[in-house]
mmCIF file of C-alpha atoms in Angstrom:
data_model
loop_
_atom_site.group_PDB
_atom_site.id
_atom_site.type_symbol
_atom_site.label_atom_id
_atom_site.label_comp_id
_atom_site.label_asym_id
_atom_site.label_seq_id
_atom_site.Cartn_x
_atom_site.Cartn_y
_atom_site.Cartn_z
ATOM 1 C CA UNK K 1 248.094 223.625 208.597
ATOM 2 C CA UNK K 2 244.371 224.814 209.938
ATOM 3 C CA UNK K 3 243.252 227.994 208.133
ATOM 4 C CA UNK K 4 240.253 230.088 208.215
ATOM 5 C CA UNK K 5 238.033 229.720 205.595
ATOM 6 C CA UNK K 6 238.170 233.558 205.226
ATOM 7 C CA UNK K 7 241.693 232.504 204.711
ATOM 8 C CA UNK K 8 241.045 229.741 202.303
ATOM 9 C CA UNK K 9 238.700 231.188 199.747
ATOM 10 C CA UNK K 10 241.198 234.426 199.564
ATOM 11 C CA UNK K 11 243.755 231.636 198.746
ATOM 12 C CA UNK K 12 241.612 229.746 196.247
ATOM 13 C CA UNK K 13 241.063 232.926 194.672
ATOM 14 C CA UNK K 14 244.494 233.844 194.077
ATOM 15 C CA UNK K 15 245.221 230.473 192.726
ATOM 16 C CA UNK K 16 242.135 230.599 190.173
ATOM 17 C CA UNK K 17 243.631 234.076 189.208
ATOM 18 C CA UNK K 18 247.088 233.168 188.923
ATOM 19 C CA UNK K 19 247.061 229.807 187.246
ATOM 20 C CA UNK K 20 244.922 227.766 184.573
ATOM 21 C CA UNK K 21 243.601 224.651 186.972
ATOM 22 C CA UNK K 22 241.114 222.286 184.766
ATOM 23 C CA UNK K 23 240.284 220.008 187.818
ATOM 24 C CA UNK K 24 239.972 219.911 191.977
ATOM 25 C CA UNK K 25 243.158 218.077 191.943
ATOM 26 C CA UNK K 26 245.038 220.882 190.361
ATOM 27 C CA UNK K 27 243.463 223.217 192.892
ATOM 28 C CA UNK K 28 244.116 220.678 195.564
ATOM 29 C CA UNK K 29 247.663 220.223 194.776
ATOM 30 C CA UNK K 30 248.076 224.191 194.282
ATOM 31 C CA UNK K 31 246.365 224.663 197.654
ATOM 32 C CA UNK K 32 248.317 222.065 199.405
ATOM 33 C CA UNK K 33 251.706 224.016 197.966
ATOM 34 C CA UNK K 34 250.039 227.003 199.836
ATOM 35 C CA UNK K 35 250.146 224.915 203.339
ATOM 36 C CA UNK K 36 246.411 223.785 203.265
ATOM 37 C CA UNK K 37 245.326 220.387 203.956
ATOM 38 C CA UNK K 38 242.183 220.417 201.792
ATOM 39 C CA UNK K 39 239.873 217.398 200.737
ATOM 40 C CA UNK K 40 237.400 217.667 197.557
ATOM 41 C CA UNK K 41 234.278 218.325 199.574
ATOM 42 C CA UNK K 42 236.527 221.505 201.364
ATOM 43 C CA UNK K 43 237.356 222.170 197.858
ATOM 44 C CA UNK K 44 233.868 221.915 196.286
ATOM 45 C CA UNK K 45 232.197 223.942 199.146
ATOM 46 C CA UNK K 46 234.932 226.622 198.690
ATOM 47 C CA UNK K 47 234.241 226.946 194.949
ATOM 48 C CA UNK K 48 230.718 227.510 195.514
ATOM 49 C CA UNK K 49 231.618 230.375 197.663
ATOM 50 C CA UNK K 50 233.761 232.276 195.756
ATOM 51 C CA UNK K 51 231.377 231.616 192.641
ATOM 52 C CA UNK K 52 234.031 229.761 190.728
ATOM 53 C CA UNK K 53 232.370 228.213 187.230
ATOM 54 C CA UNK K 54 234.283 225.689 185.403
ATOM 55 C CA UNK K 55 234.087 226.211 181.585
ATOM 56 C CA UNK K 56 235.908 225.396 178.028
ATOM 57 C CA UNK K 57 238.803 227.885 177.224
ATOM 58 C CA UNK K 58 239.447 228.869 173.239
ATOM 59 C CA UNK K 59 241.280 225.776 172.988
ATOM 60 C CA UNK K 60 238.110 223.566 174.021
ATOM 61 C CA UNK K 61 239.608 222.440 177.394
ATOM 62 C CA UNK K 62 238.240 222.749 180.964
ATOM 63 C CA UNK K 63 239.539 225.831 183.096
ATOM 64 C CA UNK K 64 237.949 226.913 186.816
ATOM 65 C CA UNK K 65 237.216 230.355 186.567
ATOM 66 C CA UNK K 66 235.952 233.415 189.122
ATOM 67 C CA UNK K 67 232.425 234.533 187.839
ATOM 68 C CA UNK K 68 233.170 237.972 188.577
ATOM 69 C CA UNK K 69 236.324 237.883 186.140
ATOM 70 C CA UNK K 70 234.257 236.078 183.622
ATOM 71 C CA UNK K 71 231.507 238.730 183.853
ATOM 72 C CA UNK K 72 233.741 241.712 183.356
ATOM 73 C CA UNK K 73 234.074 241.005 179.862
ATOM 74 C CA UNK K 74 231.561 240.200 177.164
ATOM 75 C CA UNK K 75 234.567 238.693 175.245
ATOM 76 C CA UNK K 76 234.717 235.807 177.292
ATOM 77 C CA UNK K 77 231.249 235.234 176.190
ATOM 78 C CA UNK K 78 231.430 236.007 172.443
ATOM 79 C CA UNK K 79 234.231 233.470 172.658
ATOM 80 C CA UNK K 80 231.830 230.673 173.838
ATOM 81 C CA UNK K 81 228.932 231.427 171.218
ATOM 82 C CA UNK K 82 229.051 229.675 168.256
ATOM 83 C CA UNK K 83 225.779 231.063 166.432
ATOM 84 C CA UNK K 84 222.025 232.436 167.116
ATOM 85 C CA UNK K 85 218.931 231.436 164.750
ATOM 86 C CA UNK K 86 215.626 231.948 165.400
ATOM 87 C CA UNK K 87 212.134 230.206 164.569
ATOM 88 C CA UNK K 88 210.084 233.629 165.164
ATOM 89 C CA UNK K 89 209.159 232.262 168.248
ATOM 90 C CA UNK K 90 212.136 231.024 170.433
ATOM 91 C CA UNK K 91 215.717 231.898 169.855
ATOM 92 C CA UNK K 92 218.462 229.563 169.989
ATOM 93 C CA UNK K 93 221.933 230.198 170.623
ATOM 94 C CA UNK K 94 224.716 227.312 169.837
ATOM 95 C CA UNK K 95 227.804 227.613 171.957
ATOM 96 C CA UNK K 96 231.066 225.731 172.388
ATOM 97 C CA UNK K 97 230.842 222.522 174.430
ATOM 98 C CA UNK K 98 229.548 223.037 178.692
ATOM 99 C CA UNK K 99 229.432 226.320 177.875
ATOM 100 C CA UNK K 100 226.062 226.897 177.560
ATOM 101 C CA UNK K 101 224.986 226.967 181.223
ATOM 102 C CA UNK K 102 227.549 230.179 182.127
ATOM 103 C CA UNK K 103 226.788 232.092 179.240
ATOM 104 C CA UNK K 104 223.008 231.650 179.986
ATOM 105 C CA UNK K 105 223.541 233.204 183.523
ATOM 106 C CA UNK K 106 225.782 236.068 181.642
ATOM 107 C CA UNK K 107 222.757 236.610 179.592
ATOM 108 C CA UNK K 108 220.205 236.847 182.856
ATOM 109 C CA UNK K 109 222.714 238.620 184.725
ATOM 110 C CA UNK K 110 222.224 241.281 181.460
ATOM 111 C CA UNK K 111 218.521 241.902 182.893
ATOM 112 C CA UNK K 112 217.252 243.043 179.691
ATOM 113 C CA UNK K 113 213.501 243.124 179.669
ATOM 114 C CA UNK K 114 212.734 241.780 176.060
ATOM 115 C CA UNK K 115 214.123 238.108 177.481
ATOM 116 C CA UNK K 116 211.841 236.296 179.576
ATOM 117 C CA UNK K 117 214.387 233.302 180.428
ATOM 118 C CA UNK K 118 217.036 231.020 178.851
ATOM 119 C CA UNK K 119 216.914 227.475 179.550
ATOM 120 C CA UNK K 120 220.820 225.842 179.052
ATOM 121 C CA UNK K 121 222.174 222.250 177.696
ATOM 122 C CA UNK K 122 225.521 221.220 177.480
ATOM 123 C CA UNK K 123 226.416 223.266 173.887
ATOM 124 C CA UNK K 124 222.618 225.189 173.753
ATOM 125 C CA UNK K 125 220.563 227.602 175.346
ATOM 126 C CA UNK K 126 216.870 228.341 174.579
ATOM 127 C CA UNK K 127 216.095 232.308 174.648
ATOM 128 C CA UNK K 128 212.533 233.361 174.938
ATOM 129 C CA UNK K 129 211.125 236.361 174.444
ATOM 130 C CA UNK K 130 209.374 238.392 176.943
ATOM 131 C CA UNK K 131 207.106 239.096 174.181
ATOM 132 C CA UNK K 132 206.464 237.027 170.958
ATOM 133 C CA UNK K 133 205.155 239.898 169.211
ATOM 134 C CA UNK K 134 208.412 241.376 169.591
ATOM 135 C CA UNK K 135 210.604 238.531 168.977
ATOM 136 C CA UNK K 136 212.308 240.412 166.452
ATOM 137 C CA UNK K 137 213.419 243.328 169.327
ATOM 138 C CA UNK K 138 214.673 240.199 171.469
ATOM 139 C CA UNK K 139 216.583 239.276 168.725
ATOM 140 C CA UNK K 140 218.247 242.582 168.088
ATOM 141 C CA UNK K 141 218.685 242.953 171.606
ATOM 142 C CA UNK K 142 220.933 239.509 172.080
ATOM 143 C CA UNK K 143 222.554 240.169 168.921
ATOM 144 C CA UNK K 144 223.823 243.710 170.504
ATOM 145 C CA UNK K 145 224.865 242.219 173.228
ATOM 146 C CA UNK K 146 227.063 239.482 171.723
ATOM 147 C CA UNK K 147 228.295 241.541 168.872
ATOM 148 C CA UNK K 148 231.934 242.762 168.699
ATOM 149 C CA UNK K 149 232.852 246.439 169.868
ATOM 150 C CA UNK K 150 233.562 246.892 166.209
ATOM 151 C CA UNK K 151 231.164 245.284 164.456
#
């Protein structure tokens, strides 16, 4: 059945919402369900739209995910971040496996002017301060935002 892609991405959304997918052919398959004849490229384009992310969940294994539902809560990205150490000139932060790349963008999404940039790997990201001589603040200031309500 031809849908709009209006139509579509509200679709893909739901099904990103309402189920844990780990691959396009999950999506495809849940899609097709739906009554949409999709291919990967419709799939992949779609994705991109919505701002879908595809990242490790607790138990290490791939899951599609909205950006906007991953953004709403700094848990998600405390649960991704294995450590933080610094040289007292760069920061770098260790994080679960293909994680690294989202919670880089959750860190520039933060806008906090004492981080100049993060450059992401697979499993690490490379913080650097907007200011060596206040490395230290940078520090702080990632630490706070990673830290635990209760902490």
């Amino acid at each position: 059945m031809a849908k709009n892609t209006t139509e579509l991405d509200d679709a893909l959304k739901q099904v990103l919402l309402q189920h844990k997918v780990a691959s396009q052919v999950d999506i495809r398959q849940r899609l097709e369900a739906l009554g949409y004849e999709v291919n990967q490229s419709t799939i992949s384009r779609a994705l991109k739209r919505v701002g879908a992310i595809r990242l490790r969940d607790a138990q290490g294994q791939p899951v599609y995910r909205l950006e906007a539902e991953t953004t709403q809560s700094m848990s998600a990205v405390r649960a991704q971040i294995l450590s933080v150490e610094s040289n007292g000139a760069m920061l770098v932060m260790r994080t679960t496996l293909g994680a690294a790349g989202w919670v880089a963008r959750q860190l520039d999404l933060e806008n906090d002017p004492k981080i100049l940039g993060t450059i992401a790997g697979d499993d690490t990201i490379f913080i650097a301060p907007a200011s060596a001589l206040e490395h230290q603040k940078t520090l702080d200031a990632v630490i706070e935002m990673i830290r635990t309500p209760d902490e």
